[in-house]
Short mmCIF file of C-alpha atoms in Angstrom, two decimals:
data_model
loop_
_atom_site.label_atom_id
_atom_site.label_comp_id
_atom_site.label_asym_id
_atom_site.label_seq_id
_atom_site.Cartn_x
_atom_site.Cartn_y
_atom_site.Cartn_z
CA MET A 1 2.84 -65.84 119.88
CA THR A 2 4.43 -64.95 123.21
CA SER A 3 7.80 -63.61 122.13
CA PRO A 4 8.22 -59.86 122.75
CA ARG A 5 9.16 -59.55 119.06
CA SER A 6 5.66 -60.79 118.16
CA HIS A 7 3.92 -57.89 119.90
CA PRO A 8 4.76 -55.22 117.27
CA ILE A 9 3.74 -57.68 114.54
CA ALA A 10 0.35 -58.27 116.19
CA ALA A 11 -0.12 -54.50 116.61
CA LEU A 12 0.87 -53.89 112.98
CA THR A 13 -1.57 -56.54 111.76
CA ALA A 14 -4.43 -55.08 113.80
CA MET A 15 -3.64 -51.54 112.63
CA VAL A 16 -3.46 -52.55 108.96
CA LEU A 17 -6.82 -54.35 109.14
CA ILE A 18 -8.54 -51.51 111.01
CA TRP A 19 -7.18 -48.66 108.90
CA GLY A 20 -7.60 -50.63 105.68
CA TYR A 21 -11.30 -51.16 106.31
CA SER A 22 -11.70 -47.60 107.61
CA TRP A 23 -11.36 -46.27 104.03
CA ILE A 24 -14.59 -48.10 103.18
CA VAL A 25 -16.30 -46.73 106.29
CA MET A 26 -15.09 -43.22 105.49
CA LYS A 27 -16.44 -43.50 101.97
CA ILE A 28 -19.84 -44.44 103.42
CA GLY A 29 -19.73 -41.70 106.06
CA LEU A 30 -18.94 -39.00 103.51
CA ARG A 31 -22.25 -39.72 101.82
CA HIS A 32 -23.91 -37.95 104.73
CA ALA A 33 -21.40 -35.36 105.98
CA HIS A 34 -18.85 -32.85 104.75
CA PRO A 35 -15.29 -34.20 105.18
CA PHE A 36 -14.40 -31.54 107.77
CA ASP A 37 -17.46 -32.36 109.88
CA PHE A 38 -16.77 -36.08 109.68
CA ALA A 39 -13.12 -35.56 110.61
CA ALA A 40 -13.88 -33.26 113.56
CA TRP A 41 -16.55 -35.58 114.98
CA ARG A 42 -14.44 -38.75 114.71
CA VAL A 43 -11.31 -37.16 116.19
CA GLY A 44 -13.17 -35.35 118.98
CA LEU A 45 -15.17 -38.41 120.00
CA GLY A 46 -12.06 -40.58 119.66
CA ALA A 47 -10.20 -38.34 122.11
CA ALA A 48 -13.14 -38.43 124.54
CA PHE A 49 -13.29 -42.24 124.29
CA LEU A 50 -9.58 -42.59 125.12
CA PHE A 51 -9.77 -40.17 128.05
CA LEU A 52 -12.69 -42.22 129.40
CA ILE A 53 -10.65 -45.43 129.14
CA ILE A 54 -7.70 -43.72 130.84
CA LYS A 55 -9.92 -42.60 133.72
CA LEU A 56 -11.62 -45.99 134.12
CA THR A 57 -8.29 -47.86 134.16
CA GLY A 58 -6.72 -45.54 136.73
CA ARG A 59 -4.00 -44.19 134.44
CA SER A 60 -2.63 -40.69 134.81
CA LEU A 61 -4.46 -38.09 132.72
CA THR A 62 -1.39 -35.87 132.44
CA LEU A 63 1.88 -35.97 130.52
CA SER A 64 5.35 -34.99 131.68
CA GLY A 65 5.53 -32.66 128.67
CA TYR A 66 3.00 -31.50 126.09
CA ARG A 67 5.22 -30.10 123.34
CA MET A 68 5.23 -33.21 121.13
CA ALA A 69 1.53 -33.87 121.77
CA VAL A 70 0.78 -30.38 120.45
CA VAL A 71 3.16 -30.76 117.48
CA LEU A 72 1.75 -34.16 116.50
CA GLY A 73 -1.80 -33.03 117.16
CA PHE A 74 -1.36 -30.25 114.62
CA LEU A 75 0.75 -32.24 112.12
CA GLN A 76 -0.18 -35.92 112.37
CA VAL A 77 -3.86 -35.38 113.16
CA ALA A 78 -5.10 -31.97 112.01
CA LEU A 79 -2.90 -31.17 108.99
CA PHE A 80 -2.80 -34.76 107.78
CA VAL A 81 -6.58 -35.17 108.01
CA ALA A 82 -7.21 -31.72 106.50
CA LEU A 83 -4.96 -32.38 103.51
CA SER A 84 -6.35 -35.87 102.87
CA HIS A 85 -9.93 -34.63 103.15
CA PHE A 86 -9.25 -31.68 100.84
CA ALA A 87 -7.97 -34.27 98.37
CA LEU A 88 -11.23 -36.18 98.78
CA LEU A 89 -13.19 -32.98 98.15
CA LEU A 90 -11.36 -32.37 94.87
CA ALA A 91 -10.90 -35.87 93.54
CA GLY A 92 -13.17 -38.24 95.42
CA PRO A 93 -12.27 -41.30 97.49
CA GLY A 94 -10.91 -43.40 94.65
CA LYS A 95 -7.31 -44.05 93.63
CA THR A 96 -6.29 -40.54 94.68
CA SER A 97 -6.85 -41.49 98.32
CA VAL A 98 -4.34 -44.31 97.96
CA LEU A 99 -1.68 -41.70 97.12
CA VAL A 100 -1.56 -40.97 100.84
CA PHE A 101 0.40 -44.21 101.05
CA THR A 102 3.42 -42.69 99.41
CA MET A 103 3.98 -42.10 103.15
CA PRO A 104 6.35 -45.10 103.63
CA PHE A 105 8.74 -43.80 100.99
CA TRP A 106 8.73 -40.30 102.48
CA MET A 107 9.33 -41.99 105.83
CA ILE A 108 12.47 -43.74 104.58
CA VAL A 109 13.85 -40.39 103.36
CA PHE A 110 13.01 -38.45 106.53
CA ALA A 111 14.25 -41.27 108.79
CA HIS A 112 17.57 -41.30 106.92
CA PHE A 113 18.24 -37.57 107.36
CA ILE A 114 16.58 -36.90 110.74
CA ILE A 115 17.33 -39.97 112.88
CA GLY A 116 19.98 -41.79 110.83
CA GLU A 117 17.93 -44.91 110.04
CA ARG A 118 19.10 -46.73 106.93
CA MET A 119 17.74 -49.60 104.91
CA ARG A 120 20.26 -52.36 104.38
CA GLY A 121 20.85 -55.21 101.96
CA ALA A 122 17.76 -57.18 101.00
CA GLN A 123 15.51 -54.57 102.63
CA TRP A 124 16.00 -52.47 99.49
CA ILE A 125 14.49 -55.31 97.44
CA ALA A 126 11.36 -55.01 99.61
CA VAL A 127 11.35 -51.24 99.09
CA ALA A 128 11.53 -51.66 95.30
CA LEU A 129 8.78 -54.30 95.26
CA ALA A 130 6.54 -52.20 97.49
CA PHE A 131 7.05 -49.09 95.34
CA ALA A 132 6.27 -51.04 92.17
CA GLY A 133 3.15 -52.49 93.77
CA LEU A 134 1.88 -49.11 94.95
CA THR A 135 2.49 -47.63 91.49
CA LEU A 136 0.42 -50.40 89.89
CA ILE A 137 -2.45 -49.84 92.37
CA VAL A 138 -2.47 -46.05 92.05
CA ALA A 139 -1.85 -45.99 88.26
CA PRO A 140 -0.71 -42.32 88.27
CA TRP A 141 -1.06 -42.17 84.49
CA GLU A 142 -4.85 -42.44 84.97
CA LEU A 143 -5.34 -39.77 87.66
CA THR A 144 -8.02 -37.19 86.85
CA SER A 145 -7.22 -34.44 89.39
CA LEU A 146 -3.63 -33.22 89.64
CA GLU A 147 -4.42 -30.84 92.52
CA GLY A 148 -6.22 -33.53 94.51
CA SER A 149 -3.37 -35.96 93.87
CA LEU A 150 -0.74 -33.48 95.06
CA LEU A 151 -2.75 -32.84 98.23
CA ALA A 152 -2.92 -36.57 98.91
CA VAL A 153 0.85 -36.95 98.41
CA ALA A 154 1.39 -33.94 100.71
CA ALA A 155 -0.78 -35.65 103.34
CA GLY A 156 1.44 -38.72 103.12
CA ALA A 157 4.57 -36.57 103.49
CA VAL A 158 3.16 -34.79 106.55
CA TRP A 159 2.22 -38.12 108.13
CA ALA A 160 5.73 -39.49 107.51
CA LEU A 161 7.45 -36.37 108.87
CA SER A 162 5.37 -36.34 112.05
CA ALA A 163 6.06 -40.05 112.63
CA VAL A 164 9.83 -39.55 112.32
CA LEU A 165 9.72 -36.49 114.58
CA SER A 166 7.94 -38.55 117.24
CA LYS A 167 10.90 -40.96 117.17
CA ARG A 168 13.43 -38.13 117.16
CA TRP A 169 11.93 -36.50 120.27
CA PRO A 170 10.01 -39.18 122.21
CA VAL A 171 8.20 -38.16 125.42
CA ALA A 172 10.03 -40.00 128.20
CA GLY A 173 7.81 -42.33 130.22
CA ALA A 174 4.63 -41.36 128.38
CA ASP A 175 1.80 -43.88 128.35
CA PRO A 176 0.94 -44.37 124.63
CA LEU A 177 -2.77 -44.29 125.49
CA THR A 178 -2.54 -40.96 127.33
CA PHE A 179 -0.22 -39.47 124.71
CA THR A 180 -2.59 -40.48 121.90
CA ALA A 181 -5.58 -38.97 123.71
CA TRP A 182 -3.88 -35.59 124.11
CA GLN A 183 -2.62 -35.70 120.52
CA LEU A 184 -6.17 -36.29 119.26
CA LEU A 185 -7.56 -33.54 121.50
CA PHE A 186 -5.14 -30.91 120.16
CA GLY A 187 -5.87 -32.04 116.61
CA PHE A 188 -9.61 -31.82 117.26
CA PHE A 189 -9.36 -28.12 118.16
CA VAL A 190 -7.92 -27.37 114.72
CA LEU A 191 -10.37 -29.59 112.83
CA ALA A 192 -13.36 -28.18 114.71
CA THR A 193 -12.23 -24.67 113.76
CA LEU A 194 -11.96 -25.69 110.09
CA ALA A 195 -15.42 -27.27 110.18
CA THR A 196 -16.85 -24.10 111.75
CA VAL A 197 -15.35 -21.52 109.38
CA HIS A 198 -15.74 -23.50 106.13
CA PRO A 199 -19.28 -23.10 104.69
CA HIS A 200 -21.01 -26.38 103.83
CA GLU A 201 -24.20 -28.39 104.26
CA PRO A 202 -24.98 -29.77 107.74
CA VAL A 203 -24.56 -33.42 108.71
CA ARG A 204 -27.42 -35.78 107.84
CA TRP A 205 -27.72 -37.91 110.97
CA THR A 206 -28.83 -41.17 109.39
CA LYS A 207 -28.41 -44.66 110.85
CA GLU A 208 -25.75 -45.41 108.24
CA PHE A 209 -23.80 -42.28 109.21
CA LEU A 210 -23.99 -43.10 112.93
CA LEU A 211 -22.63 -46.60 112.29
CA ALA A 212 -19.80 -45.18 110.16
CA LEU A 213 -19.03 -42.55 112.80
CA GLY A 214 -19.04 -45.17 115.56
CA PHE A 215 -16.52 -47.39 113.77
CA SER A 216 -14.35 -44.42 112.83
CA THR A 217 -14.42 -43.08 116.40
CA VAL A 218 -13.63 -46.26 118.34
CA PHE A 219 -11.57 -48.31 115.91
CA ALA A 220 -10.06 -46.09 113.19
CA THR A 221 -9.34 -43.08 115.40
CA ALA A 222 -8.95 -44.13 119.05
CA ILE A 223 -7.58 -47.67 118.70
CA GLY A 224 -5.88 -47.08 115.34
CA TRP A 225 -3.83 -44.05 116.45
CA TRP A 226 -3.02 -45.73 119.78
CA LEU A 227 -1.64 -48.76 117.90
CA TRP A 228 0.34 -46.45 115.62
CA THR A 229 1.87 -44.68 118.64
CA ARG A 230 2.85 -48.00 120.24
CA ILE A 231 4.32 -49.37 117.02
CA LEU A 232 6.45 -46.27 116.40
CA ALA A 233 7.89 -46.57 119.92
CA THR A 234 9.18 -50.10 119.30
CA THR A 235 9.80 -50.44 115.56
CA PRO A 236 12.18 -48.64 113.13
CA ALA A 237 10.37 -45.88 111.24
CA GLY A 238 11.19 -47.14 107.74
CA ILE A 239 10.00 -50.69 108.48
CA THR A 240 6.83 -49.37 110.13
CA GLY A 241 6.06 -47.25 107.08
CA LEU A 242 6.59 -50.11 104.62
CA ASN A 243 4.30 -52.39 106.64
CA ALA A 244 1.62 -49.71 106.49
CA LEU A 245 1.44 -50.41 102.74
CA GLY A 246 -0.78 -53.33 103.71
CA ILE A 247 -3.51 -50.76 104.43
CA PRO A 248 -4.39 -49.91 100.79
CA VAL A 249 -4.34 -53.62 99.98
CA VAL A 250 -6.95 -54.28 102.67
CA ALA A 251 -8.91 -51.23 101.46
CA VAL A 252 -9.02 -52.50 97.87
CA LEU A 253 -10.04 -56.03 98.92
CA ALA A 254 -12.70 -54.72 101.33
CA SER A 255 -14.09 -52.41 98.67
CA TRP A 256 -14.31 -55.39 96.33
CA ALA A 257 -16.10 -57.54 98.93
CA GLN A 258 -18.51 -54.92 100.32
CA LEU A 259 -19.02 -52.35 97.57
CA GLY A 260 -18.55 -54.60 94.54
CA GLU A 261 -15.64 -52.51 93.22
CA ARG A 262 -13.64 -55.28 91.55
CA PRO A 263 -9.95 -54.37 91.18
CA PRO A 264 -8.54 -54.69 87.65
CA PRO A 265 -5.67 -57.12 87.00
CA MET A 266 -3.04 -54.37 87.35
CA GLU A 267 -4.21 -53.57 90.89
CA LEU A 268 -4.17 -57.27 91.79
CA ALA A 269 -0.60 -57.46 90.50
CA GLY A 270 0.30 -54.43 92.61
CA MET A 271 -1.18 -56.04 95.73
CA ALA A 272 0.82 -59.18 95.02
CA CYS A 273 4.04 -57.13 94.85
CA ILE A 274 3.26 -55.44 98.16
CA GLY A 275 2.40 -58.79 99.74
CA ILE A 276 5.75 -60.26 98.64
CA ALA A 277 7.57 -57.16 99.96
CA LEU A 278 5.90 -57.43 103.38
CA ALA A 279 6.61 -61.17 103.55
CA LEU A 280 10.28 -60.46 102.74
CA LEU A 281 10.47 -57.86 105.51
CA ALA A 282 8.94 -60.31 108.00
CA PHE A 283 11.40 -63.04 106.95
CA LEU A 284 14.39 -60.72 107.30
CA SER A 285 13.18 -59.57 110.72
CA PHE A 286 12.76 -63.08 112.10
CA ARG A 287 16.01 -64.32 110.52
CA SER A 288 18.02 -61.53 112.12
CA GLY A 289 16.40 -62.03 115.51
CA THR A 290 17.19 -58.39 116.33
CA PRO A 291 14.66 -56.49 118.45
CA ALA A 292 13.58 -53.13 117.12
CA SER A 293 15.26 -51.18 119.89
CA ALA A 294 18.65 -52.63 118.85
CA VAL A 295 18.38 -51.58 115.22
CA PRO A 296 20.87 -48.82 114.38
CA GLY A 297 19.14 -45.46 114.38
CA ALA A 298 16.12 -46.65 116.39
CA PRO A 299 15.61 -44.55 119.55
CA PRO A 300 15.22 -46.10 123.00
CA ARG A 301 11.74 -47.06 124.05
CA SER A 302 9.87 -44.35 125.86
#
């Protein structure tokens, strides 16, 4: 696929696969470390990895402005990770974790009021299908921890808000790789502080933990957040958020394949609804032939 319109699709596909499988890796990593330790290590090492790549490839290590990197470092990295990991502490990494992916629906709301993006026509059918599918996967009537569930939903809302703010105030001329590295670094400072002041057992440095940390550092954190930054710069916020619903689908399927956690029929039906919604969005995008930067409400590329 050589068309410029195929590039965001390839990035979205890679991000969905990486972040979908990362839930399995995180579940394995949390067997050996407190969530705050795991989060601080993966974000800190991810930032270091990106800065190394930037240096080796001769890119500039500086930004024209640091305000949004600080804001997103605190919101999109630190607060989002802290809230989602607090949810894991209270409710475990089961269905409650998937509640984070109410994010796309928060994103549609925030994008409407903050940057004037609006869903149109058949796109609302995709929204309804995706919402129905997510509801079937999460099964909110079976949740065991209300507090953990609310924290997970709050994490999704914070993620959505930070993504829309990054489109509202893009950093002109910023290299997505450099911007992501600084964003992760600022988020690391907050997470490292949380890991230091919160009493808990130390990390057990097993081979399994090191493998989980390695994947989370390079793929889920460094490459995953870089892809997310690139996608947001070229794709409408609401569409980006809806496509991210592929992540819990990948997570459920990977958990089934690797951990033997077979999804019940209702979850399979939910994944089918989400799959149909994403296919509809892709069809509408290709039929319109409109690049993301020309969509009403989408900001110019940075």
